[in-house]
CSV table of C-alpha atoms in Angstrom, one decimal:
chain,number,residue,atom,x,y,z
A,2,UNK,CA,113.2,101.3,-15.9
A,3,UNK,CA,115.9,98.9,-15.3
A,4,UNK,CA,118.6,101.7,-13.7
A,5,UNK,CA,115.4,103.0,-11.7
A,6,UNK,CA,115.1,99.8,-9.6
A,7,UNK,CA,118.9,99.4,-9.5
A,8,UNK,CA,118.9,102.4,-7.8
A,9,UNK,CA,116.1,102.1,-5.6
A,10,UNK,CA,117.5,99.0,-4.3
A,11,UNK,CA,120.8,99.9,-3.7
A,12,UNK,CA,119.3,103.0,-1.6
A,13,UNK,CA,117.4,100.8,0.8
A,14,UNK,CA,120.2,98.1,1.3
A,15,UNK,CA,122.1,100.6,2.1
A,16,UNK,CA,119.4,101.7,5.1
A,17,UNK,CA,118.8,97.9,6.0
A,18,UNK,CA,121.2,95.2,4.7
A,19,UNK,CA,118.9,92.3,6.4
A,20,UNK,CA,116.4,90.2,3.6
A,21,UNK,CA,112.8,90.6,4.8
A,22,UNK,CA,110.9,88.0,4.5
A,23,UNK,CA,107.6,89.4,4.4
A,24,UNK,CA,106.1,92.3,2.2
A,25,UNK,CA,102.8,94.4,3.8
A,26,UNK,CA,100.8,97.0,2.2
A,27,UNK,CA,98.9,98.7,4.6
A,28,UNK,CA,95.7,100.8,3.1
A,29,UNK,CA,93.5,103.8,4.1
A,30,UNK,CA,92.8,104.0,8.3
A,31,UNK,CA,95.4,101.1,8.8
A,32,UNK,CA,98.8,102.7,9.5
A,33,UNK,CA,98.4,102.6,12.6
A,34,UNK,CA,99.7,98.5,12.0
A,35,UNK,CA,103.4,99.5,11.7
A,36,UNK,CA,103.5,100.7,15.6
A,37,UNK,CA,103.7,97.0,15.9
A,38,UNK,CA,107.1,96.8,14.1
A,39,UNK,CA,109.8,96.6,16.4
A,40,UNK,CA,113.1,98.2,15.7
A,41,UNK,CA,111.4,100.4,12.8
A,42,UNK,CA,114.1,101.9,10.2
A,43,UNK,CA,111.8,104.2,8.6
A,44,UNK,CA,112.1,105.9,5.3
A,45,UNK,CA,109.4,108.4,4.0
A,46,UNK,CA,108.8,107.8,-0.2
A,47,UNK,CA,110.1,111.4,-0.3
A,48,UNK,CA,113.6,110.6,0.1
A,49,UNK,CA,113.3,107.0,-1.7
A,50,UNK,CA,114.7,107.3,-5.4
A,51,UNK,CA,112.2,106.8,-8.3
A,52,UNK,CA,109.0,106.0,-5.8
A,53,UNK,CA,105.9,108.0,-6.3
A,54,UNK,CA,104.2,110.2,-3.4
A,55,UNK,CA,101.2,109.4,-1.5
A,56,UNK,CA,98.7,112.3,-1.6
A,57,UNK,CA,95.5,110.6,0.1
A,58,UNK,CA,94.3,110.8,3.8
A,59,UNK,CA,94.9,108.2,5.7
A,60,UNK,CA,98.5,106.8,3.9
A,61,UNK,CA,101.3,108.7,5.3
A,62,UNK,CA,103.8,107.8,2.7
A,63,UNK,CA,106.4,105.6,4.8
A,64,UNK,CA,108.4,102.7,3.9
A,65,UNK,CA,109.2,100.5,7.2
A,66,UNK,CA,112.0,97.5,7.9
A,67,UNK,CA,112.1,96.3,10.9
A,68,UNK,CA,110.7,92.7,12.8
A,69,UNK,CA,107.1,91.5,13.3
A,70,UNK,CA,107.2,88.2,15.8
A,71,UNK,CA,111.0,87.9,15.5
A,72,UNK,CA,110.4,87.8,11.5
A,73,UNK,CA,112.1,90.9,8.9
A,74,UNK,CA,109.4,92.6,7.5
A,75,UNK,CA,109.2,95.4,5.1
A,76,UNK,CA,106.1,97.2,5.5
A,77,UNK,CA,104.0,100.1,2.9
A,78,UNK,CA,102.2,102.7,5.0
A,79,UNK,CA,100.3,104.2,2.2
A,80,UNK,CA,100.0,103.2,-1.2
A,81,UNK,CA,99.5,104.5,-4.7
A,82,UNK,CA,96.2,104.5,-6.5
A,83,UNK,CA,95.6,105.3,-10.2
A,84,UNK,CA,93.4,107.5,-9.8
A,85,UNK,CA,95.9,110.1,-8.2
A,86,UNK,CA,97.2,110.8,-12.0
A,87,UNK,CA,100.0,108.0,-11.8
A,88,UNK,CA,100.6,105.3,-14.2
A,89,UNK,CA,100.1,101.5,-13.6
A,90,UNK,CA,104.2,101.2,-13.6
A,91,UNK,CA,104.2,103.9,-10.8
A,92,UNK,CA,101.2,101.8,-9.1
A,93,UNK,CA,103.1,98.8,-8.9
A,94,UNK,CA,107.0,99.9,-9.0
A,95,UNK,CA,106.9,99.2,-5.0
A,96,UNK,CA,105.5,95.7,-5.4
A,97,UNK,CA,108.4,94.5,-7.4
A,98,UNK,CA,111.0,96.7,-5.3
A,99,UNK,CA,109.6,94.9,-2.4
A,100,UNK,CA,109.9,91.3,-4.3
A,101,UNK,CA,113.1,92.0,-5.6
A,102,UNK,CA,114.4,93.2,-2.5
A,103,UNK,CA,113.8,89.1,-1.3
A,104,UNK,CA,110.2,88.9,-0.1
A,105,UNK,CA,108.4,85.5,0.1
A,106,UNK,CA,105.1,86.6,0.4
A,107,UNK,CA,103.2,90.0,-0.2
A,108,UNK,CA,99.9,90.7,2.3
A,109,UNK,CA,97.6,93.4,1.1
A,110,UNK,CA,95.0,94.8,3.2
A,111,UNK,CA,92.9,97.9,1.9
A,112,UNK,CA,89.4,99.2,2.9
A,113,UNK,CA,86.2,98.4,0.6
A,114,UNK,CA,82.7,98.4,0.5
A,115,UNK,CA,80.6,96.1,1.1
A,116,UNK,CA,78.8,94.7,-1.8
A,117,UNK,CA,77.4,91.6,0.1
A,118,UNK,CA,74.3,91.8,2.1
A,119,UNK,CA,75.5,89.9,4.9
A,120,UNK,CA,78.1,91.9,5.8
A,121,UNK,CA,78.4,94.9,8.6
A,122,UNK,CA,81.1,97.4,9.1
A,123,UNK,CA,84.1,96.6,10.4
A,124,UNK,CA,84.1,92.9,9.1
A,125,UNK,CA,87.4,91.1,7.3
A,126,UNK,CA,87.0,89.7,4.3
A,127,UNK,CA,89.7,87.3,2.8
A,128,UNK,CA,90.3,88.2,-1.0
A,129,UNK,CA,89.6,84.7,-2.8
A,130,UNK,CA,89.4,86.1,-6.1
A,131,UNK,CA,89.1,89.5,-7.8
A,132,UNK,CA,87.6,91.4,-10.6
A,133,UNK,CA,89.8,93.5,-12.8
A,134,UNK,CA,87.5,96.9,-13.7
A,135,UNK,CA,90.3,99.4,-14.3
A,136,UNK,CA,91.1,100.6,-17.4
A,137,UNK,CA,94.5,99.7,-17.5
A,138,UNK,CA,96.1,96.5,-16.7
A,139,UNK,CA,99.6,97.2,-15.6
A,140,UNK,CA,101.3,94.6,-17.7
A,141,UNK,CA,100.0,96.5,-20.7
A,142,UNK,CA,103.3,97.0,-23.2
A,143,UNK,CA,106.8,95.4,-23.6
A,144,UNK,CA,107.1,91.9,-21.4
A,145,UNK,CA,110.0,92.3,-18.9
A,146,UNK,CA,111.0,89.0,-19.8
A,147,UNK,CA,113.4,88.9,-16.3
A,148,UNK,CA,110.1,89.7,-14.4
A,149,UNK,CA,107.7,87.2,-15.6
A,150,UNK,CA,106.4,85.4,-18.8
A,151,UNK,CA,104.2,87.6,-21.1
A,152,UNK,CA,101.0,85.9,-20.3
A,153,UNK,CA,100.9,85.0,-16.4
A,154,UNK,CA,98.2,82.6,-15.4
A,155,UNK,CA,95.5,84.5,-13.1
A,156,UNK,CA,93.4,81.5,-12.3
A,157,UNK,CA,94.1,81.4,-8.4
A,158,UNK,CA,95.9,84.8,-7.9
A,159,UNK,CA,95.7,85.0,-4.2
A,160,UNK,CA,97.5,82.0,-2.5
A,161,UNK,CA,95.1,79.0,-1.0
A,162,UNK,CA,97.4,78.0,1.5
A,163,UNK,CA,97.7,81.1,2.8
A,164,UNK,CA,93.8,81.9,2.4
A,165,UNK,CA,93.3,78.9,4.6
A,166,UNK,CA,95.8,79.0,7.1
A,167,UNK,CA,94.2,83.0,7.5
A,168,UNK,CA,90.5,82.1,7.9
A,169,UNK,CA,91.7,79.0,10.4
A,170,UNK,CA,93.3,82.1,12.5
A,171,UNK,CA,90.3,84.1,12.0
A,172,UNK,CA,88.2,81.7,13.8
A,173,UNK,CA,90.7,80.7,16.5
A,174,UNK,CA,90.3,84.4,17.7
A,175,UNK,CA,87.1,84.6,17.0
A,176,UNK,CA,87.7,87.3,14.0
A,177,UNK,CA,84.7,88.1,12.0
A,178,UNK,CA,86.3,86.8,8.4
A,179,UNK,CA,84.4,86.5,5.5
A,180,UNK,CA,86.1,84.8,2.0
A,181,UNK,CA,85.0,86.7,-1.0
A,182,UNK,CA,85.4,88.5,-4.3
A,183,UNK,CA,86.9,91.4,-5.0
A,184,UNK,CA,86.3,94.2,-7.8
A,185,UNK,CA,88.6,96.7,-8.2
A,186,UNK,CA,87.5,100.1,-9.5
A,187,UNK,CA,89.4,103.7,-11.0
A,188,UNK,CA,87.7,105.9,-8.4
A,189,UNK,CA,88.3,108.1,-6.5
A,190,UNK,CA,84.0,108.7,-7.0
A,191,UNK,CA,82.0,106.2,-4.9
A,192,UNK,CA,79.4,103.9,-6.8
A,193,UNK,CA,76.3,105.3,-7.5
A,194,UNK,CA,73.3,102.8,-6.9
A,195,UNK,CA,73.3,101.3,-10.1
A,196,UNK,CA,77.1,100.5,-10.2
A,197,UNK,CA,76.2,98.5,-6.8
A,198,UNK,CA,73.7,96.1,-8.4
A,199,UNK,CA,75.7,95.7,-11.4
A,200,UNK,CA,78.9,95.1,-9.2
A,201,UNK,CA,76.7,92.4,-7.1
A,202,UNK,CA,75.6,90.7,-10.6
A,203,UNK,CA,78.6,90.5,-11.6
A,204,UNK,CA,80.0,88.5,-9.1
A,205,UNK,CA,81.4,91.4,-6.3
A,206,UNK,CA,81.1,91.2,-2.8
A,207,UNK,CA,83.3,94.1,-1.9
A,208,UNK,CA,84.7,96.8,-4.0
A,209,UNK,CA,87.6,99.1,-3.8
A,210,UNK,CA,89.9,101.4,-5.5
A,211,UNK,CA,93.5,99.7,-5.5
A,212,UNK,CA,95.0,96.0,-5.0
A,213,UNK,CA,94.0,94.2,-7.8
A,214,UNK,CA,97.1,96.0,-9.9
A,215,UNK,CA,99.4,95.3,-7.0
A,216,UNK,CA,98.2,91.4,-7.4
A,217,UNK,CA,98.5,91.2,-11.0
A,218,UNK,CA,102.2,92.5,-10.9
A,219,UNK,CA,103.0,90.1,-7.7
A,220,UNK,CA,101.2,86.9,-9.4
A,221,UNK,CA,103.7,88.1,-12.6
A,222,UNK,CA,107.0,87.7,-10.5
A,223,UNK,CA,105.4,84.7,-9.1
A,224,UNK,CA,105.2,86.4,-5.7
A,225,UNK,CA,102.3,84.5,-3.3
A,226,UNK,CA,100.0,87.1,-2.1
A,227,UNK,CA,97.1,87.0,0.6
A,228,UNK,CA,95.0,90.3,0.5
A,229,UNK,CA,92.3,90.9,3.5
A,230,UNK,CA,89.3,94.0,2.8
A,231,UNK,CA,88.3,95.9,6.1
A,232,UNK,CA,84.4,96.8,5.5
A,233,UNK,CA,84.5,100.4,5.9
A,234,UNK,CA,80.9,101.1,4.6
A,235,UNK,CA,78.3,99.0,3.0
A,236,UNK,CA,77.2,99.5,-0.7
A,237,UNK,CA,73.5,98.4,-0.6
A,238,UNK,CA,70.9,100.3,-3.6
A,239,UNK,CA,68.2,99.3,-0.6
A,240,UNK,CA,69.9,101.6,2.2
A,241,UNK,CA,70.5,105.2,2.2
A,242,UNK,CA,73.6,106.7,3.2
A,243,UNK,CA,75.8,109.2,2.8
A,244,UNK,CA,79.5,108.1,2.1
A,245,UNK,CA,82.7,110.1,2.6
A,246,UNK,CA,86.7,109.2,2.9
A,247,UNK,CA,86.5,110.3,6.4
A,248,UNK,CA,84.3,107.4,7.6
A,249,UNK,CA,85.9,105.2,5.5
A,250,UNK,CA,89.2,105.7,7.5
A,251,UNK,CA,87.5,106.2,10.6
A,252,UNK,CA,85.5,102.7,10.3
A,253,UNK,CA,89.3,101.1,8.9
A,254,UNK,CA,90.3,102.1,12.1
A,255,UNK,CA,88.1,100.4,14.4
A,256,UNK,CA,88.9,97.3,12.2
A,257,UNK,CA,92.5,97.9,12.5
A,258,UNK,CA,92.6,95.6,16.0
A,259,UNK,CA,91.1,92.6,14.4
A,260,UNK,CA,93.2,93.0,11.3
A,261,UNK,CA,96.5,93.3,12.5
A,262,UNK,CA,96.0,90.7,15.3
A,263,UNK,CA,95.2,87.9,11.5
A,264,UNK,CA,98.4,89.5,10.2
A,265,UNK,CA,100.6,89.2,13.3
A,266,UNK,CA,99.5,85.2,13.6
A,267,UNK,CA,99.9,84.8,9.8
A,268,UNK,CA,103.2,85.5,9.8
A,269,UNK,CA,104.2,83.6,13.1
A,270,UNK,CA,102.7,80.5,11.4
């Protein structure tokens, strides 16, 4: 493991020498954010030694240096999921790449469903706190002792400072931002009705299929991460509707405006 990330990062210092000081992960309908890069080096995962391949709609598989508001950024456009058939190391070898490679700070964004009642598509919600419901946690094995202590303290995994200086943002441009849990599923099937209440007891307000390893492998390399939800689709037992991928990405989409525009400020503050 330890010659694949020497490798990796000697590849992409080689294709941008500069630190970045940011880390983005951008999820399903939001690619669209990296346009926004200026000066753009981009390297599709294909040609990137040891990194896995993106094979869902929506992520097109391209790592992205280049400046957001005069600031080096590095961003993901498209991301790995566990349910594709890759292991939790293969989930999260980017997120320490990316940390290793000098980040400060990670921001995720992803799209989820709505769990809260209160909520309509195309609304933000700020990550506060997750719930891990995957079957593997991605520290699961030998500690790398160089990455983080064996037992990392997940009390407040998703920075306050950051959280806050986000939602001020949010309302400053009048964004639509919610704060709220999180609860990360395998996938790729959608809840059925009862998966919805019982995600709602338990404490959900949105759910999705990915972030919450990419978190727990940050918070271990004591990496400060901020992670925003784009309602795609709302999962209510009371309403009947018909999901599919394709309106989750097209719904991510129309949220992609709003999104980018808490992003852009984030990092200029």
């Amino acid at each position: 493991m330890r010659e694949n990330f020497t490798e990796t990062l000697d590849f992409l210092r080689s294709k941008f020498p500069t630190l970045p000081k940011a880390g983005i992960i951008l999820g399903s309908g939001l690619g669209n954010f990296s346009s926004r890069i200026e000066g753009p080096i981009e390297i599709p995962y294909s040609e990137i030694p040891n990194f896995p391949q993106s094979t869902v709609e929506g992520h097109s598989g391209t790592l992205i240096f280049g400046t957001l508001k005069n600031i080096p950024v590095v961003a993901m456009s498209g991301r790995f999921h566990f349910y594709e058939g890759y292991e939790m190391d293969k989930v999260t070898f980017p997120v320490r790449v990316l940390k290793l490679l000098g980040i400060d700070f990670l921001v995720i964004s992803n799209a989820a469903g709505g769990l809260n009642p209160s909520f309509q598509v195309g609304d933000l919600m700020i990550i506060q706190d997750h719930i891990d419901l995957f079957p593997y946690n991605p520290l699961r094995g030998k500690n790398e002792d160089d990455f983080g202590v064996r037992f990392p303290d997940m009390s407040e995994p998703f920075d306050m400072a950051l959280r806050k200086k986000a939602l001020e943002i949010a309302v400053k441009n009048n964004i639509l931002a919610h704060s709220g849990v999180y609860a990360g599923v395998q996938g790729p099937k959608l809840e059925t009705r009862a998966e919805m209440r019982y995600l709602r007891i338990i404490g959900a307000d949105a759910v999705g299929m990915s972030t919450v390893p990419e978190v727990i492998v940050a918070r271990h390399m004591d990496l400060p991460v901020i992670a925003v939800s784009a309602i795609t689709n709302l999962c209510i037992p009371q309403e009947k509707q018909h999901f599919s991928h394709d309106g989750v990405v097209d719904a991510a989409q129309k949220a992609e405006a709003s999104l980018s525009k808490l992003v852009e400020e984030l990092l200029q503050s």
